[in-house]
mmCIF file of C-alpha atoms in Angstrom:
data_model
loop_
_atom_site.group_PDB
_atom_site.id
_atom_site.type_symbol
_atom_site.label_atom_id
_atom_site.label_comp_id
_atom_site.label_asym_id
_atom_site.label_seq_id
_atom_site.Cartn_x
_atom_site.Cartn_y
_atom_site.Cartn_z
ATOM 1 C CA UNK N 9 26.149 44.509 137.600
ATOM 2 C CA UNK N 10 24.134 45.110 134.396
ATOM 3 C CA UNK N 11 20.423 45.930 134.322
ATOM 4 C CA UNK N 12 20.134 45.310 130.589
ATOM 5 C CA UNK N 13 20.748 48.768 129.176
ATOM 6 C CA UNK N 14 22.709 49.463 126.005
ATOM 7 C CA UNK N 15 24.451 52.832 126.080
ATOM 8 C CA UNK N 16 26.559 54.516 123.399
ATOM 9 C CA UNK N 17 28.745 57.539 124.070
ATOM 10 C CA UNK N 18 29.700 59.399 120.886
ATOM 11 C CA UNK N 19 32.478 61.986 120.994
ATOM 12 C CA UNK N 20 33.591 63.931 117.936
ATOM 13 C CA UNK N 21 37.345 63.988 117.360
ATOM 14 C CA UNK N 22 38.900 67.441 118.031
ATOM 15 C CA UNK N 23 35.568 68.854 116.890
ATOM 16 C CA UNK N 24 36.152 72.607 116.513
ATOM 17 C CA UNK N 25 39.605 72.134 114.991
ATOM 18 C CA UNK N 26 38.337 69.363 112.718
ATOM 19 C CA UNK N 27 35.560 71.610 111.383
ATOM 20 C CA UNK N 28 38.117 74.342 110.678
ATOM 21 C CA UNK N 29 40.399 71.884 108.870
ATOM 22 C CA UNK N 30 37.488 70.520 106.852
ATOM 23 C CA UNK N 31 36.385 73.987 105.761
ATOM 24 C CA UNK N 32 39.902 75.232 105.030
ATOM 25 C CA UNK N 33 42.038 72.620 103.238
ATOM 26 C CA UNK N 34 45.155 74.702 103.923
ATOM 27 C CA UNK N 35 44.821 73.772 107.607
ATOM 28 C CA UNK N 36 44.783 70.016 107.028
ATOM 29 C CA UNK N 37 47.734 68.218 108.532
ATOM 30 C CA UNK N 38 48.815 71.295 110.494
ATOM 31 C CA UNK N 39 48.676 72.012 114.240
ATOM 32 C CA UNK N 40 45.525 74.083 114.764
ATOM 33 C CA UNK N 41 44.572 75.663 118.087
ATOM 34 C CA UNK N 42 41.092 77.092 118.642
ATOM 35 C CA UNK N 43 41.045 79.562 121.530
ATOM 36 C CA UNK N 44 42.531 82.881 122.518
ATOM 37 C CA UNK N 45 45.420 84.644 120.818
ATOM 38 C CA UNK N 46 48.919 83.556 121.874
ATOM 39 C CA UNK N 47 49.478 86.975 123.452
ATOM 40 C CA UNK N 48 46.166 86.919 125.327
ATOM 41 C CA UNK N 49 45.054 85.511 128.683
ATOM 42 C CA UNK N 50 42.714 83.030 127.043
ATOM 43 C CA UNK N 51 42.786 79.259 127.109
ATOM 44 C CA UNK N 52 42.704 76.547 124.460
ATOM 45 C CA UNK N 53 39.167 75.460 123.590
ATOM 46 C CA UNK N 54 40.346 72.521 121.507
ATOM 47 C CA UNK N 55 43.189 71.662 119.178
ATOM 48 C CA UNK N 56 43.907 69.328 116.298
ATOM 49 C CA UNK N 57 45.701 66.033 116.831
ATOM 50 C CA UNK N 58 48.718 67.527 115.076
ATOM 51 C CA UNK N 59 48.882 70.082 117.910
ATOM 52 C CA UNK N 60 48.402 67.453 120.607
ATOM 53 C CA UNK N 61 51.702 65.885 119.590
ATOM 54 C CA UNK N 62 53.325 68.914 121.241
ATOM 55 C CA UNK N 63 51.445 68.352 124.499
ATOM 56 C CA UNK N 64 48.798 70.989 123.852
ATOM 57 C CA UNK N 65 45.375 70.240 125.303
ATOM 58 C CA UNK N 66 42.045 71.858 126.154
ATOM 59 C CA UNK N 67 42.031 74.438 128.973
ATOM 60 C CA UNK N 68 45.774 75.082 128.602
ATOM 61 C CA UNK N 69 46.684 78.794 128.563
ATOM 62 C CA UNK N 70 47.218 79.827 124.954
ATOM 63 C CA UNK N 71 50.521 81.405 125.931
ATOM 64 C CA UNK N 72 51.759 77.976 127.036
ATOM 65 C CA UNK N 73 50.392 76.403 123.840
ATOM 66 C CA UNK N 74 52.371 78.955 121.840
ATOM 67 C CA UNK N 75 55.515 78.211 123.841
ATOM 68 C CA UNK N 76 55.170 74.523 123.033
ATOM 69 C CA UNK N 77 54.326 74.999 119.377
ATOM 70 C CA UNK N 78 55.045 78.518 118.066
ATOM 71 C CA UNK N 79 54.343 77.452 114.482
ATOM 72 C CA UNK N 80 50.792 76.340 115.332
ATOM 73 C CA UNK N 81 47.886 78.139 113.685
ATOM 74 C CA UNK N 82 45.909 79.960 116.388
ATOM 75 C CA UNK N 83 42.262 80.734 115.661
ATOM 76 C CA UNK N 84 41.254 83.171 118.370
ATOM 77 C CA UNK N 85 37.624 83.388 117.274
ATOM 78 C CA UNK N 86 36.206 80.034 116.272
ATOM 79 C CA UNK N 87 33.281 79.848 113.866
ATOM 80 C CA UNK N 88 30.641 78.899 116.412
ATOM 81 C CA UNK N 89 27.801 79.377 113.956
ATOM 82 C CA UNK N 90 29.372 76.642 111.828
ATOM 83 C CA UNK N 91 30.041 74.438 114.858
ATOM 84 C CA UNK N 92 26.380 74.666 115.872
ATOM 85 C CA UNK N 93 25.286 73.882 112.326
ATOM 86 C CA UNK N 94 27.405 70.720 112.215
ATOM 87 C CA UNK N 95 26.316 69.776 115.728
ATOM 88 C CA UNK N 96 22.686 69.956 114.590
ATOM 89 C CA UNK N 97 23.464 67.591 111.709
ATOM 90 C CA UNK N 98 25.055 65.140 114.132
ATOM 91 C CA UNK N 99 22.125 65.412 116.544
ATOM 92 C CA UNK N 100 19.729 64.584 113.718
ATOM 93 C CA UNK N 101 21.714 61.419 113.010
ATOM 94 C CA UNK N 102 21.406 60.401 116.660
ATOM 95 C CA UNK N 103 17.650 60.859 116.476
ATOM 96 C CA UNK N 104 17.492 58.582 113.446
ATOM 97 C CA UNK N 105 18.418 55.866 115.943
ATOM 98 C CA UNK N 106 16.692 56.870 119.200
ATOM 99 C CA UNK N 107 14.984 59.745 120.955
ATOM 100 C CA UNK N 108 16.872 58.922 124.151
ATOM 101 C CA UNK N 109 19.744 61.298 123.397
ATOM 102 C CA UNK N 110 21.492 63.260 126.155
ATOM 103 C CA UNK N 111 23.719 65.984 124.687
ATOM 104 C CA UNK N 112 26.704 66.887 126.854
ATOM 105 C CA UNK N 113 28.015 69.611 124.551
ATOM 106 C CA UNK N 114 28.062 70.449 120.846
ATOM 107 C CA UNK N 115 30.337 67.492 120.138
ATOM 108 C CA UNK N 116 29.326 64.625 122.425
ATOM 109 C CA UNK N 117 26.251 62.811 123.667
ATOM 110 C CA UNK N 118 24.949 59.679 125.336
ATOM 111 C CA UNK N 119 22.416 57.493 123.524
ATOM 112 C CA UNK N 120 20.285 54.794 125.128
ATOM 113 C CA UNK N 121 19.728 52.306 122.298
ATOM 114 C CA UNK N 122 18.152 49.542 124.377
ATOM 115 C CA UNK N 123 15.115 50.157 122.216
ATOM 116 C CA UNK N 124 15.777 51.925 118.926
ATOM 117 C CA UNK N 125 14.124 53.016 115.704
ATOM 118 C CA UNK N 126 16.214 50.658 113.561
ATOM 119 C CA UNK N 127 15.104 47.595 115.542
ATOM 120 C CA UNK N 128 18.758 46.647 115.846
ATOM 121 C CA UNK N 129 19.713 44.229 118.614
ATOM 122 C CA UNK N 130 23.442 44.981 118.508
ATOM 123 C CA UNK N 131 24.647 48.163 120.181
ATOM 124 C CA UNK N 132 28.020 47.674 118.520
ATOM 125 C CA UNK N 133 26.458 47.662 115.059
ATOM 126 C CA UNK N 134 24.479 50.768 115.896
ATOM 127 C CA UNK N 135 27.649 52.568 116.978
ATOM 128 C CA UNK N 136 29.336 51.567 113.715
ATOM 129 C CA UNK N 137 26.329 52.803 111.751
ATOM 130 C CA UNK N 138 26.276 56.141 113.606
ATOM 131 C CA UNK N 139 29.981 56.737 113.022
ATOM 132 C CA UNK N 140 29.626 55.939 109.338
ATOM 133 C CA UNK N 141 26.616 58.255 108.949
ATOM 134 C CA UNK N 142 28.471 61.098 110.667
ATOM 135 C CA UNK N 143 31.404 60.662 108.304
ATOM 136 C CA UNK N 144 29.099 60.562 105.259
ATOM 137 C CA UNK N 145 27.125 63.656 106.272
ATOM 138 C CA UNK N 146 29.835 65.855 107.816
ATOM 139 C CA UNK N 147 33.160 64.430 106.548
ATOM 140 C CA UNK N 148 34.246 64.320 110.202
ATOM 141 C CA UNK N 149 35.248 61.376 112.363
ATOM 142 C CA UNK N 150 33.771 60.377 115.701
ATOM 143 C CA UNK N 151 34.857 57.949 118.382
ATOM 144 C CA UNK N 152 32.299 55.822 120.192
ATOM 145 C CA UNK N 153 32.108 53.721 123.317
ATOM 146 C CA UNK N 154 29.529 51.013 123.895
ATOM 147 C CA UNK N 155 28.639 49.523 127.256
ATOM 148 C CA UNK N 156 25.836 48.882 129.721
ATOM 149 C CA UNK N 157 26.136 52.185 131.597
ATOM 150 C CA UNK N 158 27.177 55.790 131.005
ATOM 151 C CA UNK N 159 30.499 55.755 132.845
ATOM 152 C CA UNK N 160 31.831 52.726 131.012
ATOM 153 C CA UNK N 161 30.576 54.006 127.651
ATOM 154 C CA UNK N 162 32.430 57.276 128.276
ATOM 155 C CA UNK N 163 35.636 55.462 129.264
ATOM 156 C CA UNK N 164 35.310 53.307 126.151
ATOM 157 C CA UNK N 165 34.887 56.253 123.769
ATOM 158 C CA UNK N 166 38.145 57.765 125.052
ATOM 159 C CA UNK N 167 40.026 54.486 124.718
ATOM 160 C CA UNK N 168 40.779 54.408 121.005
ATOM 161 C CA UNK N 169 40.732 58.015 119.800
ATOM 162 C CA UNK N 170 40.630 59.291 117.149
ATOM 163 C CA UNK N 171 38.153 57.473 114.891
ATOM 164 C CA UNK N 172 37.818 54.479 117.200
ATOM 165 C CA UNK N 173 35.184 52.159 118.592
ATOM 166 C CA UNK N 174 35.560 50.270 121.869
ATOM 167 C CA UNK N 175 33.029 47.968 123.498
ATOM 168 C CA UNK N 176 32.973 46.941 127.162
ATOM 169 C CA UNK N 177 30.521 44.096 127.694
ATOM 170 C CA UNK N 178 29.253 43.056 131.147
ATOM 171 C CA UNK N 179 31.431 39.948 131.269
ATOM 172 C CA UNK N 180 34.649 41.875 130.551
ATOM 173 C CA UNK N 181 34.005 44.908 132.764
ATOM 174 C CA UNK N 182 35.607 43.559 135.940
ATOM 175 C CA UNK N 183 38.902 42.592 134.304
ATOM 176 C CA UNK N 184 38.943 45.801 132.244
ATOM 177 C CA UNK N 185 38.478 47.989 135.314
ATOM 178 C CA UNK N 186 40.953 46.029 137.434
ATOM 179 C CA UNK N 187 43.944 47.200 135.395
ATOM 180 C CA UNK N 188 42.556 50.622 134.441
ATOM 181 C CA UNK N 189 44.619 53.541 135.851
ATOM 182 C CA UNK N 190 42.519 55.649 138.214
ATOM 183 C CA UNK N 191 43.017 58.795 136.115
ATOM 184 C CA UNK N 192 41.129 57.047 133.293
ATOM 185 C CA UNK N 193 37.985 56.640 135.395
ATOM 186 C CA UNK N 194 35.137 58.977 134.503
ATOM 187 C CA UNK N 195 34.837 61.617 137.214
ATOM 188 C CA UNK N 196 38.354 61.239 138.646
ATOM 189 C CA UNK N 197 40.231 64.466 137.941
ATOM 190 C CA UNK N 198 43.961 65.168 138.258
ATOM 191 C CA UNK N 199 43.740 66.337 141.883
ATOM 192 C CA UNK N 200 41.756 63.297 143.028
ATOM 193 C CA UNK N 201 43.952 60.946 140.999
ATOM 194 C CA UNK N 202 47.001 62.431 142.715
ATOM 195 C CA UNK N 203 45.412 61.981 146.119
ATOM 196 C CA UNK N 204 44.560 58.377 145.286
ATOM 197 C CA UNK N 205 48.091 57.613 144.165
ATOM 198 C CA UNK N 206 49.454 59.078 147.395
ATOM 199 C CA UNK N 207 47.197 56.594 149.197
ATOM 200 C CA UNK N 208 48.519 53.700 147.103
ATOM 201 C CA UNK N 209 45.531 53.552 144.748
ATOM 202 C CA UNK N 210 46.858 53.303 141.207
ATOM 203 C CA UNK N 211 44.289 51.117 139.414
ATOM 204 C CA UNK N 212 40.677 50.074 139.616
ATOM 205 C CA UNK N 213 41.836 46.897 141.319
ATOM 206 C CA UNK N 214 43.515 48.931 144.042
ATOM 207 C CA UNK N 215 40.392 51.048 144.427
ATOM 208 C CA UNK N 216 38.268 47.922 144.814
ATOM 209 C CA UNK N 217 40.224 46.845 147.901
ATOM 210 C CA UNK N 218 39.050 49.892 149.845
ATOM 211 C CA UNK N 219 35.773 49.423 151.777
ATOM 212 C CA UNK N 220 33.015 51.973 151.385
ATOM 213 C CA UNK N 221 33.559 53.579 154.791
ATOM 214 C CA UNK N 222 37.239 54.132 154.082
ATOM 215 C CA UNK N 223 36.581 55.715 150.669
ATOM 216 C CA UNK N 224 33.946 57.974 152.204
ATOM 217 C CA UNK N 225 36.333 58.967 154.974
ATOM 218 C CA UNK N 226 39.064 59.801 152.447
ATOM 219 C CA UNK N 227 36.998 61.339 149.634
ATOM 220 C CA UNK N 228 33.818 62.540 151.304
ATOM 221 C CA UNK N 229 30.559 62.402 149.372
ATOM 222 C CA UNK N 230 32.411 61.138 146.284
ATOM 223 C CA UNK N 231 33.431 57.972 148.147
ATOM 224 C CA UNK N 232 30.286 55.959 147.264
ATOM 225 C CA UNK N 233 30.662 57.043 143.626
ATOM 226 C CA UNK N 234 34.225 55.694 143.454
ATOM 227 C CA UNK N 235 33.155 52.534 145.291
ATOM 228 C CA UNK N 236 30.547 51.782 142.623
ATOM 229 C CA UNK N 237 32.617 53.033 139.695
ATOM 230 C CA UNK N 238 35.435 50.516 140.161
ATOM 231 C CA UNK N 239 32.803 47.770 140.279
ATOM 232 C CA UNK N 240 31.214 48.844 137.018
ATOM 233 C CA UNK N 241 28.074 50.206 138.683
ATOM 234 C CA UNK N 242 26.454 53.409 137.408
ATOM 235 C CA UNK N 243 22.665 53.668 137.570
ATOM 236 C CA UNK N 244 22.322 57.104 135.976
ATOM 237 C CA UNK N 245 19.814 57.188 133.123
ATOM 238 C CA UNK N 246 20.240 58.868 129.763
ATOM 239 C CA UNK N 247 18.238 62.080 130.126
ATOM 240 C CA UNK N 248 16.933 63.513 126.816
ATOM 241 C CA UNK N 249 16.026 66.776 128.559
ATOM 242 C CA UNK N 250 18.969 67.335 130.848
ATOM 243 C CA UNK N 251 18.327 69.358 133.943
ATOM 244 C CA UNK N 252 20.158 72.678 133.724
ATOM 245 C CA UNK N 253 22.568 72.680 136.640
ATOM 246 C CA UNK N 254 23.538 76.338 136.534
ATOM 247 C CA UNK N 255 23.641 79.499 134.461
ATOM 248 C CA UNK N 256 26.470 81.986 134.649
ATOM 249 C CA UNK N 257 29.055 84.206 133.026
ATOM 250 C CA UNK N 258 32.721 84.864 133.662
ATOM 251 C CA UNK N 259 35.380 87.275 132.477
ATOM 252 C CA UNK N 260 39.084 86.607 131.913
ATOM 253 C CA UNK N 261 41.156 89.788 132.075
ATOM 254 C CA UNK N 262 43.867 90.735 129.602
ATOM 255 C CA UNK N 263 45.979 91.815 132.572
ATOM 256 C CA UNK N 264 45.699 90.843 136.228
ATOM 257 C CA UNK N 265 43.405 93.116 138.245
ATOM 258 C CA UNK N 266 44.181 93.862 141.899
ATOM 259 C CA UNK N 267 41.842 96.823 142.341
ATOM 260 C CA UNK N 268 38.642 95.842 144.182
ATOM 261 C CA UNK N 269 36.433 98.682 142.825
ATOM 262 C CA UNK N 270 37.455 97.743 139.290
ATOM 263 C CA UNK N 271 36.688 94.068 139.943
ATOM 264 C CA UNK N 272 33.343 95.080 141.439
ATOM 265 C CA UNK N 273 32.460 96.981 138.268
ATOM 266 C CA UNK N 274 33.226 93.925 136.153
ATOM 267 C CA UNK N 275 31.158 91.727 138.450
ATOM 268 C CA UNK N 276 28.197 94.132 138.342
ATOM 269 C CA UNK N 277 28.201 93.951 134.535
ATOM 270 C CA UNK N 278 28.278 90.154 134.680
ATOM 271 C CA UNK N 279 25.395 90.154 137.158
ATOM 272 C CA UNK N 280 23.288 92.273 134.824
ATOM 273 C CA UNK N 281 23.968 89.914 131.909
ATOM 274 C CA UNK N 282 23.142 86.808 133.956
ATOM 275 C CA UNK N 283 20.003 88.402 135.408
ATOM 276 C CA UNK N 284 18.690 89.265 131.944
ATOM 277 C CA UNK N 285 19.320 85.714 130.751
ATOM 278 C CA UNK N 286 17.561 84.280 133.807
ATOM 279 C CA UNK N 287 14.489 86.376 133.060
ATOM 280 C CA UNK N 288 14.628 85.517 129.360
ATOM 281 C CA UNK N 289 14.739 81.783 130.123
ATOM 282 C CA UNK N 290 12.214 82.148 132.966
ATOM 283 C CA UNK N 291 14.561 80.537 135.481
ATOM 284 C CA UNK N 292 14.568 81.130 139.228
ATOM 285 C CA UNK N 293 17.533 79.869 141.220
ATOM 286 C CA UNK N 294 18.164 79.747 144.951
ATOM 287 C CA UNK N 295 21.973 79.544 144.993
ATOM 288 C CA UNK N 296 24.311 82.328 143.906
ATOM 289 C CA UNK N 297 28.016 81.588 143.384
ATOM 290 C CA UNK N 298 30.936 83.909 142.685
ATOM 291 C CA UNK N 299 34.137 82.452 141.242
ATOM 292 C CA UNK N 300 37.544 84.086 141.503
ATOM 293 C CA UNK N 301 40.714 82.827 139.819
ATOM 294 C CA UNK N 302 43.916 84.439 141.020
ATOM 295 C CA UNK N 303 47.000 85.194 138.934
ATOM 296 C CA UNK N 304 48.639 81.963 140.120
ATOM 297 C CA UNK N 305 45.609 80.009 138.766
ATOM 298 C CA UNK N 306 44.328 79.148 142.247
ATOM 299 C CA UNK N 307 40.539 79.221 142.063
ATOM 300 C CA UNK N 308 38.013 79.815 144.850
ATOM 301 C CA UNK N 309 34.224 79.986 144.917
ATOM 302 C CA UNK N 310 31.907 81.619 147.412
ATOM 303 C CA UNK N 311 28.219 80.645 147.469
ATOM 304 C CA UNK N 312 25.053 81.642 149.262
ATOM 305 C CA UNK N 313 21.730 79.803 149.169
ATOM 306 C CA UNK N 314 18.276 81.198 149.888
ATOM 307 C CA UNK N 315 14.846 79.786 150.680
ATOM 308 C CA UNK N 316 13.435 81.662 147.682
ATOM 309 C CA UNK N 317 15.071 83.329 144.652
ATOM 310 C CA UNK N 318 16.455 86.858 144.922
ATOM 311 C CA UNK N 319 13.638 89.260 143.937
ATOM 312 C CA UNK N 320 15.481 91.788 141.790
ATOM 313 C CA UNK N 321 18.750 92.741 140.110
ATOM 314 C CA UNK N 322 19.789 94.995 142.992
ATOM 315 C CA UNK N 323 19.576 92.169 145.543
ATOM 316 C CA UNK N 324 21.291 89.834 143.107
ATOM 317 C CA UNK N 325 24.193 92.226 142.526
ATOM 318 C CA UNK N 326 24.562 93.196 146.188
ATOM 319 C CA UNK N 327 24.820 89.543 147.190
ATOM 320 C CA UNK N 328 27.405 88.856 144.493
ATOM 321 C CA UNK N 329 29.504 91.809 145.662
ATOM 322 C CA UNK N 330 29.321 90.564 149.252
ATOM 323 C CA UNK N 331 30.588 87.163 148.109
ATOM 324 C CA UNK N 332 33.394 88.823 146.169
ATOM 325 C CA UNK N 333 34.350 90.607 149.385
ATOM 326 C CA UNK N 334 34.720 87.231 151.107
ATOM 327 C CA UNK N 335 37.562 86.351 148.727
ATOM 328 C CA UNK N 336 41.061 87.826 148.603
ATOM 329 C CA UNK N 337 40.166 89.922 145.567
ATOM 330 C CA UNK N 338 41.765 93.321 145.944
ATOM 331 C CA UNK N 339 44.685 92.017 147.963
ATOM 332 C CA UNK N 340 45.735 89.383 145.408
ATOM 333 C CA UNK N 341 45.911 89.854 141.624
ATOM 334 C CA UNK N 342 42.898 88.325 139.859
ATOM 335 C CA UNK N 343 42.820 86.934 136.316
ATOM 336 C CA UNK N 344 39.158 85.837 136.184
ATOM 337 C CA UNK N 345 35.889 86.601 137.939
ATOM 338 C CA UNK N 346 32.529 84.928 137.366
ATOM 339 C CA UNK N 347 29.005 84.654 138.746
ATOM 340 C CA UNK N 348 26.475 81.831 138.390
ATOM 341 C CA UNK N 349 23.053 80.755 139.639
ATOM 342 C CA UNK N 350 21.983 77.190 140.448
ATOM 343 C CA UNK N 351 19.360 75.196 142.404
ATOM 344 C CA UNK N 352 16.609 76.112 139.966
ATOM 345 C CA UNK N 353 12.978 75.877 141.024
ATOM 346 C CA UNK N 354 10.603 73.590 139.158
ATOM 347 C CA UNK N 355 13.199 71.343 137.532
ATOM 348 C CA UNK N 356 12.193 67.692 137.749
ATOM 349 C CA UNK N 357 13.877 64.557 136.532
ATOM 350 C CA UNK N 358 12.342 63.020 133.396
ATOM 351 C CA UNK N 359 10.802 59.574 133.541
ATOM 352 C CA UNK N 360 13.041 56.575 133.273
ATOM 353 C CA UNK N 361 13.263 54.699 130.001
ATOM 354 C CA UNK N 362 11.896 51.187 129.567
ATOM 355 C CA UNK N 363 14.604 48.517 129.670
ATOM 356 C CA UNK N 364 15.285 45.399 127.613
ATOM 357 C CA UNK N 365 17.840 42.604 127.866
ATOM 358 C CA UNK N 366 21.331 43.491 126.716
ATOM 359 C CA UNK N 367 22.547 41.989 123.431
ATOM 360 C CA UNK N 368 25.855 42.916 121.843
ATOM 361 C CA UNK N 369 25.510 40.519 118.912
ATOM 362 C CA UNK N 370 23.044 39.248 116.262
ATOM 363 C CA UNK N 371 22.981 42.256 113.967
ATOM 364 C CA UNK N 372 20.214 43.128 111.520
ATOM 365 C CA UNK N 373 22.308 45.909 109.931
ATOM 366 C CA UNK N 374 24.385 44.859 106.894
ATOM 367 C CA UNK N 375 28.120 44.368 107.441
ATOM 368 C CA UNK N 376 30.099 47.605 107.135
ATOM 369 C CA UNK N 377 33.764 48.466 106.835
ATOM 370 C CA UNK N 378 34.823 50.128 110.093
ATOM 371 C CA UNK N 379 37.717 50.153 112.505
ATOM 372 C CA UNK N 380 38.026 46.948 114.487
ATOM 373 C CA UNK N 381 37.126 47.612 118.134
ATOM 374 C CA UNK N 382 39.686 46.814 120.795
ATOM 375 C CA UNK N 383 36.885 44.993 122.587
ATOM 376 C CA UNK N 384 33.915 43.492 120.769
#
C-alpha cells in the first residue's frame, strides 16, 4: 500500500478572511465574507469561521450568504496583493524544508518530505514545525495532514480544521478509510457522493465491496480512481512545477442575459483577453472550451480539439462563437459565460523524486507545543 513516501498537505485556515481579520482588528471575531457584494451576482471566495457557523461556504452566491447572515461583513474586493505577499512568505517556509513543493493555490500545497533539508526523519514533527513557523511569521494558523500519499494527506488536513494536525500512517489507513463517509474522500464531489449513496455506497468500506468492473460501469473513467482511493492507493507524485491544465477567463453578469448577440460580444472580449495571455505566456493549446451557466445554475461546456493550435485570434474567436451556438444561450437566460484553452503543447511531466523508507517517529527536532493530532 505504501511505497515509502512522506507527504504533508498544508492548508491555511480561511486564508483570505484570516488575512483581513489580522490586518483589521475590528474584524476579529466577526463573520467576514470575501467575495461579491450582497446585491451582486458574485459568489463567496472564502469566509471566516464565524461566518461558517451560519452555513456560509465557498462558491455560495453572495445573495444567499447575505440571507443567512445579514450582519456579516462583506468585502467585495479582497486585497489580493496582500494575499499574494503572505502566500510568498508561506511558500518560503515550505522551501526551508524541501524543494518538492506543489502549490495548489495561494493557500495550500503538497510537500514531499521523504528527503528534506532539516534531515528530519519524522513527517509529523516537520508538519508541527511548519505550522509553528507559519504562525510566527504571519500570525495565521494552518492545518496540516500527514500521510504516505497525496489523497490521504489532503483528507487528513481537512479532518481537524482549524489549526489542526492529523496523521494517517500506513497501518491505520485501512480502518480509517473503512468508516470514512464517501463525501470525505478526495475527488468525490456532491453529485458523485449522491450517486454513490443511491447505490448503497455510504462509506469507504461500502466502496471497497464493489469490484473494479462494477465501479467502472457505474462511474466511467473515474471508477479505477475510486477503486484505488478506498484502498489507500494514490501513486501521484508531488510536482514542484505543476503542469498547467488550462488557461481561461469567465464573466458573471449582474443581470441574466438572454440576448445571443450581447452574449457573443462578451465572449469575443473574453477571447481577446485569453488570446493575449496565451501569447504572453507562450502557450499553444489544442482544445478550446466554452462554458455557459444558465440562470438556474445549470452549467454546460462545449469543447473542440484540433491537431494543431488555432493560428490566430480570428479563428480562435470564430470557434468559440460556434461552440456558444451549440448551447441554449439566447433561448435560456445566462448568468455566466467563459472560454478556456487546454491540451498545451510541450508540457512534460517532471522527473520523479527519489524515495526513502517511511518513518513517522524518531524526531531530531526539539519538542514543541502544538495541538495533539487525532492520529499520531
